[in-house]
Amino acid sequence: MRASSFFSLRSTLFFSAVLISPISSLAQSDSRLKSNYVVSLQDLKLAGKGHAAVDKGSRLLDKGDTAGSVAYLERAVSESPEHYKAYYDLGVARFRLGQLAEAEEAFQKAIDLTGGGFAPPQFALGAILCEKKEFLLAEAVLQRGVELDSGSAVGKYYLAWAQFGLNRLVEAERSAEQAVVRNGNLAEAYSLLARIHQRQRNAPAVTRDLELYLKLDTHKEFARRLADKIQQEMAQETAASVIAAIRP
């Protein structure tokens, strides 16, 4: 499995799991997001138009009724174009439906409305940019999000992914390790560390990362196949290095 296909599939599972309504939290697995990113005066403007629609849409989204949430969230942003939280939830819904261009647009709108003062859409947009292999832009977006919420394990994870995509392995390793310091149960960070250490040819670290990953990942069959694939790749790389070394 190539690194690109690995991340595409892992991101779909992980992104859909963690990007839930910011009205409650970004994810149970992440640190609790600060609710005071945006000045209270702006929040007061949102208390009228669109309030009922976004509440209904967000509840449906949290319950897993993604398709059902879209109509309410679309109504919310139509009635109240300043409703940045509605745009964020709409972006999550669009992503889950596989509508990446629409999701990206909604997340960018949430960022614009808050003047870059709300971290969740920046993490979300950064993840989409990683999916598109626009790693340099993703890193810039994610760095701004992490500056807002330095305790976010999810933010550090996606930042590590962007840095890995840029082949800046020392920085990627540091960011991924910071993610697991913030949340030791973040299985995806260990799978990313395994890829980083594989590229660094650090076999003992890969073994350790995979052991922790397999212990934590709830998608056990997928986790085992991924671990086996990484170990096979490591063995092939080692064999190739030995052959290259003994050739005259």
PDB file of N, CA and C in Angstrom, residues 198 201 231-248:
ATOM      1  N   GLN A 198       9.317   4.370   9.244  1.00  0.00           N
ATOM      2  CA  GLN A 198       9.644   3.496   8.114  1.00  0.00           C
ATOM      3  C   GLN A 198      10.507   4.250   7.119  1.00  0.00           C
ATOM      4  N   ARG A 201      13.905   4.497   8.144  1.00  0.00           N
ATOM      5  CA  ARG A 201      14.536   3.179   8.284  1.00  0.00           C
ATOM      6  C   ARG A 201      14.850   2.849   9.742  1.00  0.00           C
ATOM      7  N   GLN A 231       5.090  -3.848   7.626  1.00  0.00           N
ATOM      8  CA  GLN A 231       6.170  -4.766   7.971  1.00  0.00           C
ATOM      9  C   GLN A 231       6.740  -5.434   6.725  1.00  0.00           C
ATOM     10  N   GLN A 232       5.880  -5.773   5.763  1.00  0.00           N
ATOM     11  CA  GLN A 232       6.355  -6.357   4.512  1.00  0.00           C
ATOM     12  C   GLN A 232       7.226  -5.357   3.747  1.00  0.00           C
ATOM     13  N   GLU A 233       6.785  -4.120   3.710  1.00  0.00           N
ATOM     14  CA  GLU A 233       7.557  -3.085   3.019  1.00  0.00           C
ATOM     15  C   GLU A 233       8.911  -2.893   3.682  1.00  0.00           C
ATOM     16  N   MET A 234       8.927  -2.911   5.011  1.00  0.00           N
ATOM     17  CA  MET A 234      10.197  -2.772   5.732  1.00  0.00           C
ATOM     18  C   MET A 234      11.143  -3.926   5.391  1.00  0.00           C
ATOM     19  N   ALA A 235      10.611  -5.151   5.338  1.00  0.00           N
ATOM     20  CA  ALA A 235      11.437  -6.313   5.015  1.00  0.00           C
ATOM     21  C   ALA A 235      11.985  -6.212   3.597  1.00  0.00           C
ATOM     22  N   GLN A 236      11.139  -5.763   2.666  1.00  0.00           N
ATOM     23  CA  GLN A 236      11.584  -5.609   1.282  1.00  0.00           C
ATOM     24  C   GLN A 236      12.656  -4.535   1.153  1.00  0.00           C
ATOM     25  N   GLU A 237      12.488  -3.441   1.871  1.00  0.00           N
ATOM     26  CA  GLU A 237      13.475  -2.367   1.827  1.00  0.00           C
ATOM     27  C   GLU A 237      14.809  -2.823   2.422  1.00  0.00           C
ATOM     28  N   THR A 238      14.727  -3.601   3.507  1.00  0.00           N
ATOM     29  CA  THR A 238      15.950  -4.107   4.129  1.00  0.00           C
ATOM     30  C   THR A 238      16.676  -5.059   3.188  1.00  0.00           C
ATOM     31  N   ALA A 239      15.920  -5.945   2.553  1.00  0.00           N
ATOM     32  CA  ALA A 239      16.521  -6.897   1.616  1.00  0.00           C
ATOM     33  C   ALA A 239      17.171  -6.165   0.443  1.00  0.00           C
ATOM     34  N   ALA A 240      16.495  -5.149  -0.060  1.00  0.00           N
ATOM     35  CA  ALA A 240      17.043  -4.374  -1.182  1.00  0.00           C
ATOM     36  C   ALA A 240      18.331  -3.672  -0.782  1.00  0.00           C
ATOM     37  N   SER A 241      18.389  -3.180   0.461  1.00  0.00           N
ATOM     38  CA  SER A 241      19.591  -2.500   0.940  1.00  0.00           C
ATOM     39  C   SER A 241      20.760  -3.471   1.059  1.00  0.00           C
ATOM     40  N   VAL A 242      20.475  -4.691   1.522  1.00  0.00           N
ATOM     41  CA  VAL A 242      21.518  -5.703   1.651  1.00  0.00           C
ATOM     42  C   VAL A 242      22.075  -6.081   0.301  1.00  0.00           C
ATOM     43  N   ILE A 243      21.174  -6.288  -0.666  1.00  0.00           N
ATOM     44  CA  ILE A 243      21.598  -6.661  -2.028  1.00  0.00           C
ATOM     45  C   ILE A 243      22.442  -5.539  -2.635  1.00  0.00           C
ATOM     46  N   ALA A 244      22.007  -4.300  -2.449  1.00  0.00           N
ATOM     47  CA  ALA A 244      22.775  -3.180  -2.986  1.00  0.00           C
ATOM     48  C   ALA A 244      24.148  -3.083  -2.361  1.00  0.00           C
ATOM     49  N   ALA A 245      24.258  -3.432  -1.070  1.00  0.00           N
ATOM     50  CA  ALA A 245      25.529  -3.323  -0.372  1.00  0.00           C
ATOM     51  C   ALA A 245      26.541  -4.380  -0.811  1.00  0.00           C
ATOM     52  N   ILE A 246      26.052  -5.573  -1.196  1.00  0.00           N
ATOM     53  CA  ILE A 246      26.982  -6.655  -1.536  1.00  0.00           C
ATOM     54  C   ILE A 246      27.288  -6.706  -3.025  1.00  0.00           C
ATOM     55  N   ARG A 247      26.603  -5.926  -3.823  1.00  0.00           N
ATOM     56  CA  ARG A 247      26.875  -5.923  -5.268  1.00  0.00           C
ATOM     57  C   ARG A 247      28.236  -5.279  -5.531  1.00  0.00           C
ATOM     58  N   PRO A 248      29.019  -5.870  -6.429  1.00  0.00           N
ATOM     59  CA  PRO A 248      30.323  -5.294  -6.756  1.00  0.00           C
ATOM     60  C   PRO A 248      30.137  -3.975  -7.528  1.00  0.00           C
TER      61      PRO A 248
END
